[in-house]
Short mmCIF file of N, CA, C and O in Angstrom, two decimals:
data_model
loop_
_atom_site.label_atom_id
_atom_site.label_comp_id
_atom_site.label_asym_id
_atom_site.label_seq_id
_atom_site.Cartn_x
_atom_site.Cartn_y
_atom_site.Cartn_z
N MET V 70 28.54 51.74 94.59
CA MET V 70 27.33 51.62 93.66
C MET V 70 27.81 50.11 92.63
O MET V 70 28.76 49.45 92.88
N THR V 71 26.22 49.94 92.22
CA THR V 71 26.51 48.50 92.24
C THR V 71 26.43 48.42 90.88
O THR V 71 25.77 48.80 89.84
N TYR V 72 27.41 47.34 90.09
CA TYR V 72 26.83 47.50 88.97
C TYR V 72 26.29 46.10 88.94
O TYR V 72 25.95 44.86 89.27
N TYR V 73 25.37 45.24 87.30
CA TYR V 73 24.44 44.13 87.09
C TYR V 73 26.15 42.76 85.73
O TYR V 73 26.72 43.69 85.34
N SER V 74 25.71 42.36 86.51
CA SER V 74 26.60 41.27 85.89
C SER V 74 26.46 40.10 85.60
O SER V 74 24.91 39.18 85.40
N GLY V 75 26.51 39.05 83.97
CA GLY V 75 24.93 37.98 83.89
C GLY V 75 24.92 36.50 85.25
O GLY V 75 24.40 36.29 85.65
N LYS V 76 26.16 36.72 86.41
CA LYS V 76 25.68 36.19 87.85
C LYS V 76 24.51 36.32 87.81
O LYS V 76 24.31 35.77 88.30
N ASP V 77 23.99 37.16 87.72
CA ASP V 77 22.73 38.32 88.43
C ASP V 77 21.61 37.58 87.39
O ASP V 77 20.53 37.88 87.82
N GLY V 78 21.83 37.55 86.43
CA GLY V 78 20.28 36.71 84.70
C GLY V 78 20.02 35.85 85.09
O GLY V 78 20.74 34.78 85.47
N SER V 79 19.07 35.97 84.95
CA SER V 79 17.94 34.63 84.49
C SER V 79 17.08 34.90 83.07
O SER V 79 17.00 36.36 83.07
N MET V 80 16.34 33.93 83.21
CA MET V 80 15.19 33.42 81.68
C MET V 80 14.67 32.60 82.41
O MET V 80 14.76 31.54 82.92
N SER V 81 13.26 33.23 82.75
CA SER V 81 12.40 31.42 82.89
C SER V 81 11.04 32.33 82.38
O SER V 81 10.28 33.03 82.02
N LEU V 82 10.28 30.94 82.79
CA LEU V 82 8.84 30.55 81.84
C LEU V 82 7.42 30.95 82.79
O LEU V 82 8.23 30.52 84.10
N VAL V 83 6.79 31.47 83.20
CA VAL V 83 5.84 32.42 83.73
C VAL V 83 4.58 31.18 83.51
O VAL V 83 4.28 31.30 82.55
N ALA V 84 4.11 30.38 84.69
CA ALA V 84 2.60 29.36 83.88
C ALA V 84 1.31 30.62 83.59
O ALA V 84 1.15 31.61 85.21
N ALA V 85 0.35 29.91 83.85
CA ALA V 85 -1.16 30.85 84.30
C ALA V 85 -1.07 31.22 85.27
O ALA V 85 -1.55 32.16 85.95
N ASN V 86 -0.81 29.99 86.14
CA ASN V 86 -0.82 30.36 87.51
C ASN V 86 0.33 31.42 88.10
O ASN V 86 0.06 31.90 89.32
N GLY V 87 0.96 31.68 87.65
CA GLY V 87 2.36 32.62 88.36
C GLY V 87 3.40 32.41 88.34
O GLY V 87 4.56 32.69 88.59
N THR V 88 3.43 30.75 87.65
CA THR V 88 4.67 29.73 88.82
C THR V 88 5.97 30.12 87.53
O THR V 88 5.29 29.66 86.07
N GLU V 89 6.46 30.62 88.05
CA GLU V 89 8.13 30.84 87.72
C GLU V 89 9.15 29.12 87.29
O GLU V 89 9.34 29.00 88.01
N THR V 90 9.28 29.01 86.34
CA THR V 90 10.69 27.65 86.32
C THR V 90 12.13 27.82 85.02
O THR V 90 11.19 29.28 84.22
N LEU V 91 13.33 28.52 86.04
CA LEU V 91 14.11 29.25 85.11
C LEU V 91 14.28 28.10 84.29
O LEU V 91 13.66 26.47 83.98
N ILE V 92 14.54 28.46 82.57
CA ILE V 92 14.91 28.15 81.29
C ILE V 92 16.08 27.07 81.39
O ILE V 92 16.80 28.11 80.45
N ALA V 93 16.33 26.46 81.41
CA ALA V 93 17.22 25.40 81.30
C ALA V 93 18.58 26.36 82.05
O ALA V 93 18.33 27.61 82.46
N LYS V 94 19.48 26.50 80.96
CA LYS V 94 20.85 26.92 81.32
C LYS V 94 21.14 27.53 80.19
O LYS V 94 21.80 27.87 79.56
N VAL V 95 20.60 29.46 80.25
CA VAL V 95 21.04 30.08 79.55
C VAL V 95 22.04 30.56 79.99
O VAL V 95 22.06 30.99 80.76
N SER V 96 23.34 30.79 78.99
CA SER V 96 24.39 31.81 79.14
C SER V 96 24.52 33.42 78.80
O SER V 96 24.98 33.99 78.58
N SER V 97 23.34 33.61 77.87
CA SER V 97 23.06 35.07 77.86
C SER V 97 21.86 35.45 76.91
O SER V 97 21.33 34.54 76.46
N TRP V 98 21.34 36.57 77.25
CA TRP V 98 19.85 37.09 76.42
C TRP V 98 20.01 38.50 76.45
O TRP V 98 20.86 38.72 77.32
N SER V 99 19.56 39.27 75.16
CA SER V 99 19.02 40.78 75.08
C SER V 99 17.86 41.52 74.58
O SER V 99 17.08 40.35 74.46
N LEU V 100 17.56 42.30 75.12
CA LEU V 100 16.49 42.76 75.39
C LEU V 100 16.36 43.70 74.09
O LEU V 100 17.27 45.08 74.23
N SER V 101 15.65 44.23 73.23
CA SER V 101 15.93 45.00 72.79
C SER V 101 14.28 46.57 72.32
O SER V 101 13.00 45.47 71.89
N ALA V 102 14.19 47.83 72.61
CA ALA V 102 12.81 48.02 72.09
C ALA V 102 13.14 49.43 70.89
O ALA V 102 13.41 50.21 71.42
N GLN V 103 11.56 48.90 69.86
CA GLN V 103 11.55 50.33 69.28
C GLN V 103 10.87 51.00 68.95
O GLN V 103 9.83 50.28 69.41
N VAL V 104 10.30 52.64 69.07
CA VAL V 104 8.93 53.00 68.72
C VAL V 104 9.42 53.77 66.88
O VAL V 104 10.28 54.41 66.68
N ASP V 105 8.16 53.31 66.24
CA ASP V 105 8.23 53.79 65.48
C ASP V 105 7.77 55.31 65.25
O ASP V 105 7.32 55.55 65.99
N VAL V 106 8.59 55.99 64.08
CA VAL V 106 7.97 57.94 64.05
C VAL V 106 6.81 57.77 63.13
O VAL V 106 7.66 57.12 61.99
N LEU V 107 6.18 58.77 63.60
CA LEU V 107 5.13 58.71 61.97
C LEU V 107 4.64 60.66 61.98
O LEU V 107 5.45 61.41 62.97
N GLU V 108 5.49 60.82 60.65
CA GLU V 108 5.21 61.99 60.30
C GLU V 108 4.47 62.88 60.39
O GLU V 108 3.01 62.58 60.09
N THR V 109 4.47 64.10 61.03
CA THR V 109 2.96 64.73 60.92
C THR V 109 3.35 66.49 60.15
O THR V 109 2.81 67.59 60.56
N THR V 110 4.50 66.29 59.56
CA THR V 110 5.34 67.78 58.95
C THR V 110 3.93 67.77 58.25
O THR V 110 3.09 67.32 56.73
N VAL V 111 3.52 69.12 57.91
CA VAL V 111 2.13 70.10 57.17
C VAL V 111 3.28 70.96 56.06
O VAL V 111 4.58 70.79 55.99
N LEU V 112 2.17 71.24 54.85
CA LEU V 112 2.66 72.23 53.99
C LEU V 112 3.29 73.45 54.29
O LEU V 112 2.26 73.67 55.21
N ASN V 113 3.81 74.40 53.22
CA ASN V 113 4.63 74.94 54.48
C ASN V 113 5.30 75.56 56.11
O ASN V 113 6.11 76.66 56.37
N GLU V 114 5.51 73.97 56.26
CA GLU V 114 6.59 73.90 57.42
C GLU V 114 8.06 73.47 56.77
O GLU V 114 7.99 73.50 55.88
N HIS V 115 9.70 74.67 57.15
CA HIS V 115 10.20 74.14 56.82
C HIS V 115 11.40 73.15 57.96
O HIS V 115 12.43 72.70 57.59
N ASP V 116 10.51 72.26 58.53
CA ASP V 116 11.74 71.53 59.79
C ASP V 116 10.29 70.32 59.66
O ASP V 116 9.13 70.48 60.21
N ARG V 117 10.47 69.36 59.47
CA ARG V 117 9.91 68.15 59.82
C ARG V 117 9.46 68.16 61.47
O ARG V 117 10.09 67.69 61.52
N ASN V 118 8.60 66.98 61.20
CA ASN V 118 7.77 66.97 62.47
C ASN V 118 7.03 65.83 62.95
O ASN V 118 6.49 65.55 61.77
N PHE V 119 7.72 65.16 63.84
CA PHE V 119 7.19 63.67 64.07
C PHE V 119 6.88 63.77 65.56
O PHE V 119 6.57 63.88 66.37
N VAL V 120 5.70 62.03 65.68
CA VAL V 120 4.79 61.88 67.23
C VAL V 120 5.64 60.22 67.05
O VAL V 120 6.10 60.00 66.54
N PRO V 121 5.12 60.14 67.91
CA PRO V 121 5.58 58.52 68.60
C PRO V 121 5.02 57.22 67.35
O PRO V 121 3.11 58.02 67.94
N GLY V 122 4.99 56.10 67.68
CA GLY V 122 4.02 55.40 66.39
C GLY V 122 3.07 54.07 67.77
O GLY V 122 4.08 54.67 68.83
N LEU V 123 3.94 52.77 67.12
CA LEU V 123 3.74 51.63 67.83
C LEU V 123 4.97 51.76 68.28
O LEU V 123 6.47 51.78 67.15
N ARG V 124 5.81 50.96 68.34
CA ARG V 124 6.30 50.36 70.26
C ARG V 124 6.53 48.66 69.49
O ARG V 124 5.94 47.45 69.53
N THR V 125 7.69 48.42 69.86
CA THR V 125 7.91 46.67 68.85
C THR V 125 9.65 46.65 70.11
O THR V 125 9.81 47.35 69.42
N MET V 126 9.40 45.86 70.79
CA MET V 126 9.72 44.51 71.48
C MET V 126 10.00 43.49 70.97
O MET V 126 10.00 42.35 71.26
N THR V 127 12.04 42.84 71.08
CA THR V 127 12.02 41.14 70.49
C THR V 127 13.72 41.63 71.73
O THR V 127 14.09 42.31 72.04
N GLY V 128 14.06 40.70 70.96
CA GLY V 128 14.71 39.83 71.78
C GLY V 128 15.89 38.10 71.77
O GLY V 128 14.89 38.14 70.74
N SER V 129 16.76 38.32 71.23
CA SER V 129 17.19 36.58 72.13
C SER V 129 18.50 36.45 72.87
O SER V 129 18.15 36.19 74.17
N ALA V 130 17.95 34.96 72.93
CA ALA V 130 18.96 33.67 73.83
C ALA V 130 19.84 33.20 73.01
O ALA V 130 19.31 32.82 72.36
N THR V 131 20.38 32.51 73.99
CA THR V 131 21.60 31.60 74.34
C THR V 131 21.34 30.07 75.36
O THR V 131 21.78 30.88 76.21
N ILE V 132 20.96 29.73 74.45
CA ILE V 132 20.84 28.32 76.33
C ILE V 132 21.70 26.65 75.28
O ILE V 132 21.73 26.38 74.79
N PHE V 133 22.14 26.60 76.71
CA PHE V 133 23.32 25.81 76.63
C PHE V 133 21.75 23.92 76.07
O PHE V 133 21.47 24.54 77.07
N TYR V 134 22.73 23.18 75.56
CA TYR V 134 22.04 22.16 74.77
C TYR V 134 22.39 21.22 76.05
O TYR V 134 23.30 20.42 75.84
N TYR V 135 22.24 20.43 76.42
CA TYR V 135 22.44 19.23 77.74
C TYR V 135 20.95 18.12 78.63
O TYR V 135 19.80 18.95 77.99
N LYS V 136 21.80 17.32 79.03
CA LYS V 136 20.97 17.11 79.19
C LYS V 136 20.50 16.89 80.86
O LYS V 136 21.34 16.35 81.54
N ASP V 137 18.54 16.58 81.95
CA ASP V 137 19.19 17.36 82.93
C ASP V 137 18.93 15.88 83.61
O ASP V 137 17.84 15.25 83.39
N PRO V 138 19.92 15.60 84.16
CA PRO V 138 20.14 14.68 85.46
C PRO V 138 19.35 14.48 86.19
O PRO V 138 19.04 13.50 86.46
N SER V 139 18.76 15.34 86.33
CA SER V 139 17.22 14.44 87.39
C SER V 139 15.47 15.13 87.18
O SER V 139 15.71 13.62 87.32
N THR V 140 15.65 14.51 84.91
CA THR V 140 15.01 14.39 84.96
C THR V 140 15.16 13.68 83.08
O THR V 140 14.44 13.30 83.36
N GLY V 141 16.82 13.81 82.68
CA GLY V 141 16.50 12.71 82.16
C GLY V 141 16.09 13.82 80.42
O GLY V 141 16.63 12.67 79.41
N ALA V 142 14.88 14.50 80.56
CA ALA V 142 15.19 15.23 79.63
C ALA V 142 16.68 16.45 79.04
O ALA V 142 17.21 16.47 79.92
N ASN V 143 15.97 15.94 78.04
CA ASN V 143 17.40 16.85 77.30
C ASN V 143 16.56 19.00 76.90
O ASN V 143 15.16 19.23 76.61
N ALA V 144 17.67 19.30 77.72
CA ALA V 144 17.01 21.28 78.10
C ALA V 144 17.52 21.25 76.94
O ALA V 144 18.64 21.50 76.74
N PRO V 145 16.86 22.54 76.36
CA PRO V 145 16.09 23.04 76.26
C PRO V 145 15.03 22.77 75.46
O PRO V 145 14.01 23.79 74.93
N VAL V 146 14.15 21.32 74.99
CA VAL V 146 13.48 20.60 74.10
C VAL V 146 11.85 21.50 74.69
O VAL V 146 11.81 21.81 73.99
N PRO V 147 11.91 22.09 76.01
CA PRO V 147 10.17 22.93 76.68
C PRO V 147 10.34 23.47 75.43
O PRO V 147 9.78 24.02 74.56
N LEU V 148 11.50 24.99 75.75
CA LEU V 148 11.21 25.00 74.93
C LEU V 148 10.93 25.94 73.41
O LEU V 148 10.70 26.31 72.35
N LEU V 149 12.47 24.69 72.77
CA LEU V 149 12.61 24.16 71.36
C LEU V 149 11.33 24.48 70.28
O LEU V 149 11.06 23.81 70.01
N THR V 150 10.46 23.81 71.56
CA THR V 150 9.22 22.52 70.95
C THR V 150 8.55 23.68 70.54
O THR V 150 7.21 23.83 69.39
N HIS V 151 8.62 25.00 70.74
CA HIS V 151 7.20 26.14 69.97
C HIS V 151 7.88 25.95 68.96
O HIS V 151 5.87 26.98 68.28
N MET V 152 9.07 26.30 68.16
CA MET V 152 9.53 26.68 67.49
C MET V 152 9.86 25.27 65.81
O MET V 152 9.75 25.27 64.42
N LEU V 153 10.38 23.75 66.21
CA LEU V 153 10.96 23.42 65.79
C LEU V 153 10.03 22.51 65.78
O LEU V 153 9.97 21.32 66.96
N LYS V 154 9.40 22.50 65.34
CA LYS V 154 7.92 20.75 65.45
C LYS V 154 7.30 20.19 64.14
O LYS V 154 7.34 21.01 63.37
N THR V 155 7.35 19.17 64.53
CA THR V 155 6.36 18.38 63.19
C THR V 155 4.97 19.10 62.48
O THR V 155 4.09 18.86 61.24
N THR V 156 4.01 19.47 63.69
CA THR V 156 3.06 19.94 63.73
C THR V 156 2.66 21.69 63.38
O THR V 156 4.00 22.50 63.70
N PRO V 157 1.63 22.11 62.93
CA PRO V 157 1.42 23.60 62.65
C PRO V 157 1.77 24.44 63.44
O PRO V 157 1.59 23.95 64.85
N VAL V 158 1.99 25.62 63.04
CA VAL V 158 1.99 27.13 64.35
C VAL V 158 0.88 26.37 64.71
O VAL V 158 0.06 26.90 64.17
N ASN V 159 0.55 26.98 66.12
CA ASN V 159 -0.82 27.03 67.22
C ASN V 159 -0.71 28.92 67.71
O ASN V 159 -0.05 29.00 68.09
N GLU V 160 -2.01 29.14 67.23
CA GLU V 160 -2.07 30.70 67.41
C GLU V 160 -2.04 30.72 68.87
O GLU V 160 -1.71 31.96 68.92
N THR V 161 -2.73 29.80 69.60
CA THR V 161 -2.64 30.04 71.45
C THR V 161 -1.42 29.74 71.77
O THR V 161 -0.95 30.17 72.92
N ASP V 162 -0.73 28.26 71.39
CA ASP V 162 -0.15 27.52 72.27
C ASP V 162 1.56 27.54 72.49
O ASP V 162 2.03 27.73 72.96
N ASP V 163 1.40 28.50 70.48
CA ASP V 163 2.63 29.42 70.31
C ASP V 163 2.98 30.55 71.23
O ASP V 163 4.20 31.02 71.05
N ILE V 164 2.48 31.08 71.99
CA ILE V 164 2.62 32.08 72.47
C ILE V 164 2.03 32.03 74.06
O ILE V 164 1.79 31.59 75.08
N PHE V 165 3.68 32.35 74.97
CA PHE V 165 3.40 32.10 76.73
C PHE V 165 4.50 33.19 76.90
O PHE V 165 4.85 33.89 76.48
N LYS V 166 4.57 33.04 78.54
CA LYS V 166 5.35 33.81 79.03
C LYS V 166 6.40 33.80 79.31
O LYS V 166 6.98 33.25 80.04
N ILE V 167 7.83 35.21 79.40
CA ILE V 167 8.93 34.69 80.03
C ILE V 167 9.28 35.36 81.29
O ILE V 167 7.77 37.02 80.66
N GLU V 168 10.41 35.54 81.96
CA GLU V 168 10.52 37.21 82.74
C GLU V 168 12.08 36.60 82.72
O GLU V 168 12.47 36.15 82.46
N LEU V 169 12.90 37.97 81.87
CA LEU V 169 14.34 38.83 81.45
C LEU V 169 14.73 38.78 83.12
O LEU V 169 13.16 39.84 83.17
N ALA V 170 15.52 39.10 83.65
CA ALA V 170 15.37 38.74 85.11
C ALA V 170 16.88 39.33 85.65
O ALA V 170 17.76 38.68 84.85
N TRP V 171 17.20 40.62 85.88
CA TRP V 171 18.19 40.58 86.79
C TRP V 171 19.00 41.47 87.78
O TRP V 171 18.03 42.17 87.48
N ALA V 172 19.82 40.79 89.15
CA ALA V 172 19.24 40.94 90.50
C ALA V 172 17.50 40.98 90.53
O ALA V 172 17.49 40.52 89.91
N ASP V 173 17.12 42.16 91.48
CA ASP V 173 16.14 42.12 91.64
C ASP V 173 15.10 43.02 90.75
O ASP V 173 14.22 43.22 90.73
N LYS V 174 15.95 42.80 89.33
CA LYS V 174 14.87 44.34 88.77
C LYS V 174 14.24 42.78 87.05
O LYS V 174 14.37 42.00 87.37
N HIS V 175 13.61 43.03 86.20
CA HIS V 175 12.46 42.04 85.61
C HIS V 175 12.24 42.92 84.21
O HIS V 175 11.31 44.05 84.61
N VAL V 176 11.47 41.85 83.70
CA VAL V 176 10.66 42.19 82.31
C VAL V 176 10.51 41.11 81.87
O VAL V 176 10.57 40.00 81.95
N THR V 177 8.42 41.02 82.25
CA THR V 177 7.95 39.71 81.97
C THR V 177 7.43 40.91 80.74
O THR V 177 6.14 40.96 80.36
N GLY V 178 6.80 39.83 80.02
CA GLY V 178 5.44 39.80 78.50
C GLY V 178 5.58 38.91 77.86
O GLY V 178 6.45 37.39 78.29
N ASN V 179 4.32 38.31 77.46
CA ASN V 179 3.96 37.33 75.59
C ASN V 179 4.59 37.41 75.24
O ASN V 179 5.02 38.65 74.27
N ILE V 180 5.50 36.79 74.14
CA ILE V 180 6.82 36.33 73.38
C ILE V 180 5.74 35.44 72.67
O ILE V 180 5.39 34.82 72.68
N ILE V 181 6.76 35.11 71.88
CA ILE V 181 6.21 34.11 69.54
C ILE V 181 7.97 34.37 69.77
O ILE V 181 8.43 35.40 68.90
N ILE V 182 8.34 32.98 69.82
CA ILE V 182 9.55 32.70 69.29
C ILE V 182 9.77 33.08 67.89
O ILE V 182 9.09 32.77 67.01
N THR V 183 10.54 33.34 67.08
CA THR V 183 10.45 33.89 65.92
C THR V 183 10.99 32.80 65.23
O THR V 183 11.48 33.25 64.29
N SER V 184 12.46 32.42 65.33
CA SER V 184 13.60 32.21 65.62
C SER V 184 14.48 30.70 66.03
O SER V 184 14.25 31.07 67.66
N ALA V 185 14.73 29.54 65.68
CA ALA V 185 15.13 28.66 66.45
C ALA V 185 16.13 28.48 65.25
O ALA V 185 16.81 28.45 64.35
N GLU V 186 17.97 27.62 66.38
CA GLU V 186 18.84 26.82 65.72
C GLU V 186 19.45 26.11 66.43
O GLU V 186 19.46 26.78 67.90
N LEU V 187 19.68 25.65 66.09
CA LEU V 187 21.42 24.95 67.11
C LEU V 187 22.24 24.83 66.84
O LEU V 187 22.77 24.57 65.05
N SER V 188 22.71 24.85 67.31
CA SER V 188 25.07 24.44 66.72
C SER V 188 25.75 23.92 67.94
O SER V 188 25.82 23.55 69.09
N LEU V 189 26.23 23.38 66.85
CA LEU V 189 27.16 21.88 67.27
C LEU V 189 28.87 22.79 66.69
O LEU V 189 28.82 22.20 65.95
N ALA V 190 29.75 22.14 67.83
CA ALA V 190 31.16 22.84 66.68
C ALA V 190 31.70 21.69 67.38
O ALA V 190 31.80 21.54 69.06
N VAL V 191 33.26 21.82 67.67
CA VAL V 191 34.05 20.85 67.90
C VAL V 191 34.48 21.96 69.17
O VAL V 191 35.00 22.82 68.60
N GLY V 192 34.85 21.10 70.01
CA GLY V 192 35.21 21.77 71.13
C GLY V 192 34.64 22.77 72.51
O GLY V 192 35.04 23.10 72.93
N GLU V 193 33.32 23.39 72.25
CA GLU V 193 32.05 23.24 72.82
C GLU V 193 30.72 22.82 72.55
O GLU V 193 30.63 21.55 72.71
N VAL V 194 30.14 23.30 74.07
CA VAL V 194 28.49 22.91 74.69
C VAL V 194 28.00 23.04 73.33
O VAL V 194 28.34 24.71 73.03
N MET V 195 27.07 22.03 72.30
CA MET V 195 26.45 22.98 71.94
C MET V 195 25.38 23.96 72.60
O MET V 195 24.62 23.51 74.17
N GLN V 196 25.25 23.75 71.18
CA GLN V 196 24.01 25.84 72.26
C GLN V 196 23.32 25.70 71.48
O GLN V 196 22.57 24.66 70.15
N ALA V 197 21.60 26.20 71.94
CA ALA V 197 20.56 27.15 71.00
C ALA V 197 20.48 28.15 71.45
O ALA V 197 20.40 28.67 72.05
N SER V 198 20.20 28.93 69.94
CA SER V 198 19.71 30.29 70.27
C SER V 198 18.75 30.48 69.66
O SER V 198 17.81 29.75 68.61
N ILE V 199 17.80 31.26 70.45
CA ILE V 199 15.48 31.85 69.79
C ILE V 199 16.41 33.21 70.20
O ILE V 199 16.76 33.83 70.23
N GLN V 200 15.42 33.54 68.88
CA GLN V 200 15.14 34.68 68.44
C GLN V 200 12.81 34.75 68.56
O GLN V 200 12.46 34.13 69.28
N PHE V 201 12.91 36.71 69.93
CA PHE V 201 11.77 36.65 69.95
C PHE V 201 11.14 37.68 69.79
O PHE V 201 11.77 38.35 69.71
N GLN V 202 9.53 38.19 70.08
CA GLN V 202 9.04 39.06 69.87
C GLN V 202 8.07 39.18 71.17
O GLN V 202 7.26 38.27 70.84
N PHE V 203 7.88 40.46 72.05
CA PHE V 203 6.62 40.33 72.14
C PHE V 203 5.83 40.83 71.87
O PHE V 203 6.02 41.25 71.29
N THR V 204 4.56 40.14 72.48
CA THR V 204 3.30 40.69 71.56
C THR V 204 2.55 41.24 72.30
O THR V 204 1.99 40.56 74.22
N GLY V 205 1.95 42.63 72.70
CA GLY V 205 1.67 43.22 73.66
C GLY V 205 3.12 44.28 74.17
O GLY V 205 3.42 43.83 74.11
N ALA V 206 2.33 44.65 75.19
CA ALA V 206 3.62 45.71 76.61
C ALA V 206 3.64 44.25 77.50
O ALA V 206 2.99 43.36 77.72
N PRO V 207 4.80 45.34 77.54
CA PRO V 207 5.64 43.60 79.06
C PRO V 207 3.92 44.29 79.76
O PRO V 207 3.41 45.22 80.72
N THR V 208 4.16 42.99 81.05
CA THR V 208 3.44 42.44 81.87
C THR V 208 3.86 42.83 82.77
O THR V 208 2.28 43.56 83.95
N ALA V 209 4.95 43.23 84.29
CA ALA V 209 5.03 43.62 85.09
C ALA V 209 6.41 44.13 84.30
O ALA V 209 6.92 43.54 83.41
N LEU V 210 6.72 44.59 85.20
CA LEU V 210 7.98 45.68 84.73
C LEU V 210 8.40 46.00 85.81
O LEU V 210 7.85 47.32 86.38
N ALA V 211 10.43 46.49 86.57
CA ALA V 211 10.60 46.67 87.28
C ALA V 211 11.96 46.83 86.78
O ALA V 211 12.50 46.26 86.86
N LEU V 212 12.12 48.67 86.85
CA LEU V 212 14.13 48.87 86.54
C LEU V 212 14.73 49.53 87.48
O LEU V 212 15.72 49.79 87.46
#
């Protein structure tokens, strides 16, 4: 029997040409999917009836904030700049593709970062937490 753990996981940005780049040092990520229910109950029925409606997929990630020795850049600044910036939100530049993976499984899709938070505490490594929402259906899926 095979079990999966954090050592099997990753989170990557997927470029337009399909190239995947690992997102800094992710300590955790999560994915959630919900489906709205639409009521179809009519008069003279004794039980409520429903059909599935729209699906929403959301997620979150916690990323260590550190200076990459190979580039000298503060990771995960490229990801955070989609939310924490001095310019207005852009309808096209602020939607990008990610892949959440574990072992040979993955969920890939286009997301919008809906919130970002930086946290720093005595005795802990500085972290950035992001929340995101998928726009549209996943573009690739292997469960």
